[in-house]
Short mmCIF file of C-alpha atoms in Angstrom, two decimals:
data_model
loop_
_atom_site.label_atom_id
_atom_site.label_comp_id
_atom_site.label_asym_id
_atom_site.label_seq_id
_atom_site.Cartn_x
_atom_site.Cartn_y
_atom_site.Cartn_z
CA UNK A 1 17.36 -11.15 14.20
CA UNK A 2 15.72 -9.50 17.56
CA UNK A 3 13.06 -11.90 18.95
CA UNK A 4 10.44 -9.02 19.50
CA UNK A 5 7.91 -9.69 16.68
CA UNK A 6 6.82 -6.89 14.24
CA UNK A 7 3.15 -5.35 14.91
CA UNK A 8 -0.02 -4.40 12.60
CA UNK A 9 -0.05 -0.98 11.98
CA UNK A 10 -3.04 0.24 10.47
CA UNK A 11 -1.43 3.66 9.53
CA UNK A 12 1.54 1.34 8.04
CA UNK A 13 1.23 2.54 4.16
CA UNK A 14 3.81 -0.43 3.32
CA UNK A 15 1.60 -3.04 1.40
CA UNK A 16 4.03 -5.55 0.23
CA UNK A 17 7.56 -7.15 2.21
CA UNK A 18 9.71 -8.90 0.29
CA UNK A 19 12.58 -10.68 1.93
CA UNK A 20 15.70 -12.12 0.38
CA UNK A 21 18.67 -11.93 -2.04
CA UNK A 22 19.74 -9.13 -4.01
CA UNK A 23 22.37 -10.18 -6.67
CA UNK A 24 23.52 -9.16 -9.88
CA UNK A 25 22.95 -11.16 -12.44
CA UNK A 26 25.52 -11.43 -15.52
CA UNK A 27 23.94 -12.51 -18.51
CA UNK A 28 26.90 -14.57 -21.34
CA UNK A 29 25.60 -15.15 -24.29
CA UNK A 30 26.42 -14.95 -27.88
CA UNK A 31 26.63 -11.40 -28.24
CA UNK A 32 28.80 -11.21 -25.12
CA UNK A 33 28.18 -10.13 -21.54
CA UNK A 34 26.09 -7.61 -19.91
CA UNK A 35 24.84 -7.36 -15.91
CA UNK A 36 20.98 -7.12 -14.59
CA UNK A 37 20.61 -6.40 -10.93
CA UNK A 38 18.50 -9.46 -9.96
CA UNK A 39 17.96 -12.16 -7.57
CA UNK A 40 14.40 -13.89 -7.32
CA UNK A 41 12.88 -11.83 -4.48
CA UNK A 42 14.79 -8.45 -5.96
CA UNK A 43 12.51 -9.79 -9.25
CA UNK A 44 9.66 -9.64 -7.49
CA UNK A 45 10.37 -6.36 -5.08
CA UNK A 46 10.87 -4.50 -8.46
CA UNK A 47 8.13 -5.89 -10.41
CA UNK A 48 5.25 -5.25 -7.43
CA UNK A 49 6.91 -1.63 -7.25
CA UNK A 50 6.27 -1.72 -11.44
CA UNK A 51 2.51 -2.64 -10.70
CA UNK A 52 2.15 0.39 -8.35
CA UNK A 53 2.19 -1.54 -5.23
CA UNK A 54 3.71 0.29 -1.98
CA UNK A 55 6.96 -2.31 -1.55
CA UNK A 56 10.05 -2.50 0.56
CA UNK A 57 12.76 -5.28 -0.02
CA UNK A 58 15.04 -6.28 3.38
CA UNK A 59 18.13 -7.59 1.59
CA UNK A 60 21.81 -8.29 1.78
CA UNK A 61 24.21 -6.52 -0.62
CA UNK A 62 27.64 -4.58 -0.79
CA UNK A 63 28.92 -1.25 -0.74
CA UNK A 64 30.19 -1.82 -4.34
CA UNK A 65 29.43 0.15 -7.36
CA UNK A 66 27.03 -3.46 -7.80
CA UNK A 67 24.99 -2.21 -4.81
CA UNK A 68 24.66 1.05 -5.91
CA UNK A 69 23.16 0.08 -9.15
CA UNK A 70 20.81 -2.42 -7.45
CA UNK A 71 19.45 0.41 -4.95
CA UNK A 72 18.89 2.77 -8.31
CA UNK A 73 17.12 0.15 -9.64
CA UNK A 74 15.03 -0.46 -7.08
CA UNK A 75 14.02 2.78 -6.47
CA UNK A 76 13.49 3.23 -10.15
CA UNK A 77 10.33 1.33 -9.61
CA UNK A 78 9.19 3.02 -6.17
CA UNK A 79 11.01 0.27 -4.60
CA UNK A 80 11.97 0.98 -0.87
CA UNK A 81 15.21 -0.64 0.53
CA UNK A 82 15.17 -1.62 3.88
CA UNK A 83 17.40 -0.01 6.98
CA UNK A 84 20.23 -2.28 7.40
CA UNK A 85 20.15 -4.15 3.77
CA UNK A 86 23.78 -2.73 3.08
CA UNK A 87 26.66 -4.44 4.71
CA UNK A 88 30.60 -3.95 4.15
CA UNK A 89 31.54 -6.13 1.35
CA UNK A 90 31.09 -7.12 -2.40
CA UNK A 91 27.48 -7.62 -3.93
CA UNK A 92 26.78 -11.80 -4.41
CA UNK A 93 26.61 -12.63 -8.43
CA UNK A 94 25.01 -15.02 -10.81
CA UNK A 95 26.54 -15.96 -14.02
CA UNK A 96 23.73 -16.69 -16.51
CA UNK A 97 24.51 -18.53 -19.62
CA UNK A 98 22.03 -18.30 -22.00
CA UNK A 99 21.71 -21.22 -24.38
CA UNK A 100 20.42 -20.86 -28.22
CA UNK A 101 16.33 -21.62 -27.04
CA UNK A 102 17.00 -18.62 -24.66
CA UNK A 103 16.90 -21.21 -21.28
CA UNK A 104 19.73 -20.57 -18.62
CA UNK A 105 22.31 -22.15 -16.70
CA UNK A 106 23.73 -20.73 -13.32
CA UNK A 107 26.17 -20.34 -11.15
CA UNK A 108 26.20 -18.18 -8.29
CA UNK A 109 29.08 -16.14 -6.33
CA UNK A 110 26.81 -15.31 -2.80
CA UNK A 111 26.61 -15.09 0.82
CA UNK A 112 23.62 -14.63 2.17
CA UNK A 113 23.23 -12.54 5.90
CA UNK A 114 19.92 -10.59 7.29
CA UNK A 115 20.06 -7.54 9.24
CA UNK A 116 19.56 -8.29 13.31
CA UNK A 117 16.29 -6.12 13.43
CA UNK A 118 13.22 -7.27 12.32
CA UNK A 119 10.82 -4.53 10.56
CA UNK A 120 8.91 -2.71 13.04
CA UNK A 121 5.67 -3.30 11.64
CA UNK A 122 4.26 -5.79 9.30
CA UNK A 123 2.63 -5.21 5.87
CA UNK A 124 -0.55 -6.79 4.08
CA UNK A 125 1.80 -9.30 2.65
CA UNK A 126 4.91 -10.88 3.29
CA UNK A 127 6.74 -12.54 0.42
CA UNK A 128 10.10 -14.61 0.60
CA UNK A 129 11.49 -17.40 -1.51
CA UNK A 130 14.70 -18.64 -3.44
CA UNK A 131 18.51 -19.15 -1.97
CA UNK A 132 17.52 -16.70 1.12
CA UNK A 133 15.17 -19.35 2.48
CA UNK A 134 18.21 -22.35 2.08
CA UNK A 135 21.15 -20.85 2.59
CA UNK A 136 22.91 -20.47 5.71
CA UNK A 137 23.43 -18.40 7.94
CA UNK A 138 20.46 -15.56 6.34
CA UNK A 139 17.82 -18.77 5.84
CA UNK A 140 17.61 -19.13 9.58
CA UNK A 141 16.41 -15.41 10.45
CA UNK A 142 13.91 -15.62 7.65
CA UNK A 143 12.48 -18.47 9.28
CA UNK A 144 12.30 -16.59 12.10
CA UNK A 145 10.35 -13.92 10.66
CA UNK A 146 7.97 -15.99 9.34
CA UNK A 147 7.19 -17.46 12.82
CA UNK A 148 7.05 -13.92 14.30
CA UNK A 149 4.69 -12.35 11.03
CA UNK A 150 2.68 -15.77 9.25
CA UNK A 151 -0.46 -15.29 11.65
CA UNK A 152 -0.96 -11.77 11.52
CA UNK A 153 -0.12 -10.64 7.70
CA UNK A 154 -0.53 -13.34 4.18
CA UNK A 155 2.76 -14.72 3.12
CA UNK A 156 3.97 -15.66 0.18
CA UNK A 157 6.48 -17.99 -0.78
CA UNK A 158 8.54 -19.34 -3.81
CA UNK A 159 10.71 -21.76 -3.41
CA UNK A 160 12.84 -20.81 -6.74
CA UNK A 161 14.75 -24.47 -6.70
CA UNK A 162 18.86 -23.45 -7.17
CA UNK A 163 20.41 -27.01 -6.78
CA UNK A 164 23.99 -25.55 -6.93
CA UNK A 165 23.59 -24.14 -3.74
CA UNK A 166 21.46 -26.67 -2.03
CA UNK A 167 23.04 -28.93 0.52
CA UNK A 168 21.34 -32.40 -0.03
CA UNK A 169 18.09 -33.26 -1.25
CA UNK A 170 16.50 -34.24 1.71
CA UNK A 171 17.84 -31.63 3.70
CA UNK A 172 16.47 -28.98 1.20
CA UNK A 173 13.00 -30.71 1.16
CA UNK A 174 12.88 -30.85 4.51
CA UNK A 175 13.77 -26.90 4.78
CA UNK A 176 11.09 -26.54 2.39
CA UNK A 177 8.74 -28.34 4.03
CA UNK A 178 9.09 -26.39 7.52
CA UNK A 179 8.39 -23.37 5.92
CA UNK A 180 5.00 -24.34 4.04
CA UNK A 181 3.43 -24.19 7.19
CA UNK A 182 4.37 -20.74 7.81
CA UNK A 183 2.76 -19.61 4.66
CA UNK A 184 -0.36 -19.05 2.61
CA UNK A 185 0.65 -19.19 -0.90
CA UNK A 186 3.15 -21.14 -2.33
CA UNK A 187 4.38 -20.69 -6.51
CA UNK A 188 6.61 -23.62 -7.57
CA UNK A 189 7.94 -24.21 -11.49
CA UNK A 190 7.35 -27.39 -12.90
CA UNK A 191 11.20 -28.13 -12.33
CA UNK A 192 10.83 -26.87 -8.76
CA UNK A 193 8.01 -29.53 -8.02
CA UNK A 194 9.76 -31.79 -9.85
CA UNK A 195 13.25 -31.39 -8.38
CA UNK A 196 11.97 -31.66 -4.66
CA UNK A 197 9.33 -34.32 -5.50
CA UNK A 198 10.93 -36.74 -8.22
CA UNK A 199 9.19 -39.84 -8.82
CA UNK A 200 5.66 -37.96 -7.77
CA UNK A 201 3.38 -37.27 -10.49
CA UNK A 202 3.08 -33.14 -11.14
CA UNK A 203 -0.75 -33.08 -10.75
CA UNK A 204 -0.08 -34.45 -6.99
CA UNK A 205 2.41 -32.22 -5.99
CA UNK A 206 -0.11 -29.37 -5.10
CA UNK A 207 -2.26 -31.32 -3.01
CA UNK A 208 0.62 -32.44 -1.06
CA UNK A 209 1.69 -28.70 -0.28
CA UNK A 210 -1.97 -28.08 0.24
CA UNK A 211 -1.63 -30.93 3.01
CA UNK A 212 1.30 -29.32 4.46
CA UNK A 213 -0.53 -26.61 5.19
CA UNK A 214 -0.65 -23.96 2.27
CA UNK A 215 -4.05 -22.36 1.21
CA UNK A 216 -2.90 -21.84 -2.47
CA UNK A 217 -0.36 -23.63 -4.72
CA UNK A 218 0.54 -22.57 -8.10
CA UNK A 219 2.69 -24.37 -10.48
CA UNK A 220 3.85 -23.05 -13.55
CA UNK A 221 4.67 -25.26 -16.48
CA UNK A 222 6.22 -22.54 -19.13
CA UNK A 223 4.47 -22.77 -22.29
CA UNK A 224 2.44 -25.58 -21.15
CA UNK A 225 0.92 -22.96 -18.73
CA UNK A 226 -0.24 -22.97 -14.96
CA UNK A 227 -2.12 -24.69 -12.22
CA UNK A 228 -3.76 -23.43 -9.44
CA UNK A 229 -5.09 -25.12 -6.38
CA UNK A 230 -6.85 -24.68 -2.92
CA UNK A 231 -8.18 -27.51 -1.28
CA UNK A 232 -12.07 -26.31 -2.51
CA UNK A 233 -10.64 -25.58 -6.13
CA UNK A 234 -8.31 -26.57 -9.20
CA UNK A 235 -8.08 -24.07 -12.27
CA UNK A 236 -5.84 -25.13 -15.20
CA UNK A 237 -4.51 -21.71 -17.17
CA UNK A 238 -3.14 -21.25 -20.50
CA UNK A 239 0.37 -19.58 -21.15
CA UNK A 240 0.27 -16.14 -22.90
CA UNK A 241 2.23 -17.24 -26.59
CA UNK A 242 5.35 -14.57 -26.66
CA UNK A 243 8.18 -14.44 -28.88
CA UNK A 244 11.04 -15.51 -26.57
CA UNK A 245 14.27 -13.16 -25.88
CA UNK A 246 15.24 -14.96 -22.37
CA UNK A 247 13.07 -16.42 -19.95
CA UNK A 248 15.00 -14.60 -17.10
CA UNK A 249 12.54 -13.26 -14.59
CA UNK A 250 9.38 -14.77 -16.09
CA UNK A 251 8.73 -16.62 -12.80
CA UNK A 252 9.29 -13.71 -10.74
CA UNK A 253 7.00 -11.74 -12.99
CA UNK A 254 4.37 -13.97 -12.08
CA UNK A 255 4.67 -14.28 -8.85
CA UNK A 256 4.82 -10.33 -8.30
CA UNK A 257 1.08 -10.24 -10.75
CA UNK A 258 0.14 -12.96 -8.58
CA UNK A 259 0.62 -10.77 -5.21
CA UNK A 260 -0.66 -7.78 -6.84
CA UNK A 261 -3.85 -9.47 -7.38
CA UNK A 262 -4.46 -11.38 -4.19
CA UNK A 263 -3.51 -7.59 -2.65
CA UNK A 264 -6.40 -6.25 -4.35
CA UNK A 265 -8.88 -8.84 -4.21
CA UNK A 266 -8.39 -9.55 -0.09
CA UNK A 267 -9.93 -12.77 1.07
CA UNK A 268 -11.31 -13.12 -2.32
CA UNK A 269 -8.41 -13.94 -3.77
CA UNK A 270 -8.51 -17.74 -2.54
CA UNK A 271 -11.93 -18.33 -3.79
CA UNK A 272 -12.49 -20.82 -7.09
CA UNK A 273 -14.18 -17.82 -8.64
CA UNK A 274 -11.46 -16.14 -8.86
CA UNK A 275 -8.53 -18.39 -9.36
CA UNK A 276 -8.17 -18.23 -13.23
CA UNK A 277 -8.11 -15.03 -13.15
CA UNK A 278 -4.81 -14.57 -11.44
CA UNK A 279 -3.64 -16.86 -13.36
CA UNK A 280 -4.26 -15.32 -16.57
CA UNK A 281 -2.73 -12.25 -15.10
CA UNK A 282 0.13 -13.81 -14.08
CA UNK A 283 0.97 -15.85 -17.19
CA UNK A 284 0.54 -12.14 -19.48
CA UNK A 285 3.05 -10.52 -16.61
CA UNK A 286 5.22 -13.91 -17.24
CA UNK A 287 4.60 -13.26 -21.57
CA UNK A 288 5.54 -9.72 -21.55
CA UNK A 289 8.89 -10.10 -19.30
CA UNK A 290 10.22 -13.10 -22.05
CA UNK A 291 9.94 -11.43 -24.90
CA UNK A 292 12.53 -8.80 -22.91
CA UNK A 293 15.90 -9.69 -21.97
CA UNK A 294 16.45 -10.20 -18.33
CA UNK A 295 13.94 -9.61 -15.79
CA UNK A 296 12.14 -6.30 -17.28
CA UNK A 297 8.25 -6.64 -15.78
CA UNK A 298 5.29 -4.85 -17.23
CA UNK A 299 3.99 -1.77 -15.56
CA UNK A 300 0.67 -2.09 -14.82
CA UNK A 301 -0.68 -0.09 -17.84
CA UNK A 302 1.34 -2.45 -19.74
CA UNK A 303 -0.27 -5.39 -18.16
CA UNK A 304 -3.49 -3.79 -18.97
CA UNK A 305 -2.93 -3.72 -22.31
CA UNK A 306 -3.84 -6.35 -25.17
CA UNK A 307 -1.32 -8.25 -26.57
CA UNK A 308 -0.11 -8.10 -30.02
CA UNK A 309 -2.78 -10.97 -31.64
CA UNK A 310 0.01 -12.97 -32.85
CA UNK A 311 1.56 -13.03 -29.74
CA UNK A 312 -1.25 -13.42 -27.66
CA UNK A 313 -2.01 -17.09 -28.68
CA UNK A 314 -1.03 -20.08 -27.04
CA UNK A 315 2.26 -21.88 -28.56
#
């Protein structure tokens, strides 16, 4: 990726960047076998573009049929697709087998590249996460961009733990821990935390991220809802009860309410006022993509709506 760092542009109508993998996912279960164009930062891409939120993904894919249907679903959500994000090549995969509970196991056909330009000009916020930020030789340019972009625009990052293609623990912690200080927000799962910190209690792990230099941890805990932390404030939120089709996407789903609200509430959105409110915003984005299979995200008239009472109570 060029060295020559990306500049504020006031006239710049792009609010959200999201960098990282584009995949399609294949979903085995039961009933047989069907294909979701996915990938964790996709996820979020499509589900900020669902919110009404002015988003471009920089990406890796093919120039398969698979790519095609990824770039129509992107742009079935407003989604912009960055110059450069196609590349000779088949589209990386990940086989999802769904168990009986509706929980999934992996595994994962991908390479993962960047293109050698940065974007020209920076957003309001920059989001990454997942396999792009591990895996070689793509990891290394987004850590470049983050050097180039994490004083000058709010960055956003989630982790999105894939142990199948991690190289050793401690080489994946430490990766992980380089990055924290390049960003403002970081969203872990409870397995995420749990995975890179074993042994360490869960209601630690935020103020240890929070030491490494993030302004905002959240860690979500499925049904046993969500934590979120600054160094001035800690706000425990409830899960949104849902009848369960897959939990595929339901992270991502939060993470993209999450961004849309800290987009719209600027600085404010790190204040203990207004903590629990993302938070309950995010778990309903999180309840209304599980009871949908794959990674489906509410529109935002959809997340404005109430719940079903039945399935707006906590399990």
């Amino acid at each position: 990726m060029q060295s020559t760092r990306p500049t504020s542009d006031p006239r710049n109508p792009l609010e959200v960047l999201v960098v990282g993998e584009a995949i399609m996912d294949i979903v085995v279960s039961a009933q047989g076998s069907v294909e979701h164009p996915g990938g964790s930062p996709t996820n979020v891409a499509y589900g900020l573009g669902r919110l009404g939120v002015e988003t471009a993904l920089l990406t890796s894919i093919g120039d398969d049929p698979r790519a095609a249907a990824i770039e129509q679903h992107l742009s079935g959500a407003g989604v912009t697709l960055l110059p450069g994000s196609r590349r000779p090549g088949r589209t990386a995969t990940a086989t999802a087998t769904l168990a009986d509970d509706g929980s999934a196991h992996y595994d994962f056909d991908i390479r993962w590249t960047l293109p050698g330009t940065a974007p020209a000009t920076l957003p309001k916020i920059l989001h990454t996460g997942s396999i792009a930020t591990f895996l070689a030789p793509g990891a290394a340019a987004v850590k470049e961009l983050l050097l180039q972009s994490h004083e000058r625009c709010l960055v956003t990052y989630d982790p999105n733990i894939r142990p199948a293609l991690l190289g050793s623990h401690a080489e994946a912690r430490s990766i992980f821990e380089e990055l924290v200080p390049l960003t403002d927000v970081v969203k872990l799962s409870d397995e995420d935390a749990q995975w890179l910190y074993p042994g360490v209690h869960l209601d630690d792990v935020p103020g240890h991220i929070l030491g490494l230099g993030a302004r905002l941890v959240a860690i979500t805990a499925g049904s046993r809802g969500s934590v979120l932390a600054t160094a001035q404030a800690h706000a425990v939120v409830p899960a949104v009860g849902s009848k369960v089709a897959d939990t595929i996407g339901a992270g991502d789903s939060y993470m993209s309410a999450l961004i849309h609200g800290l987009l719209h509430r600027g600085s404010e959105g790190l204040s203990a006022s207004v903590l629990p409110s993302l938070g309950r915003t995010a778990a309903k984005a999180a309840a209304i993509t599980v009871r949908r299979a794959g990674a489906n995200p509410p529109t935002l008239a959809e997340l404005h709506m109430d719940l079903p009472e039945q399935e707006a109570l906590v399990p």
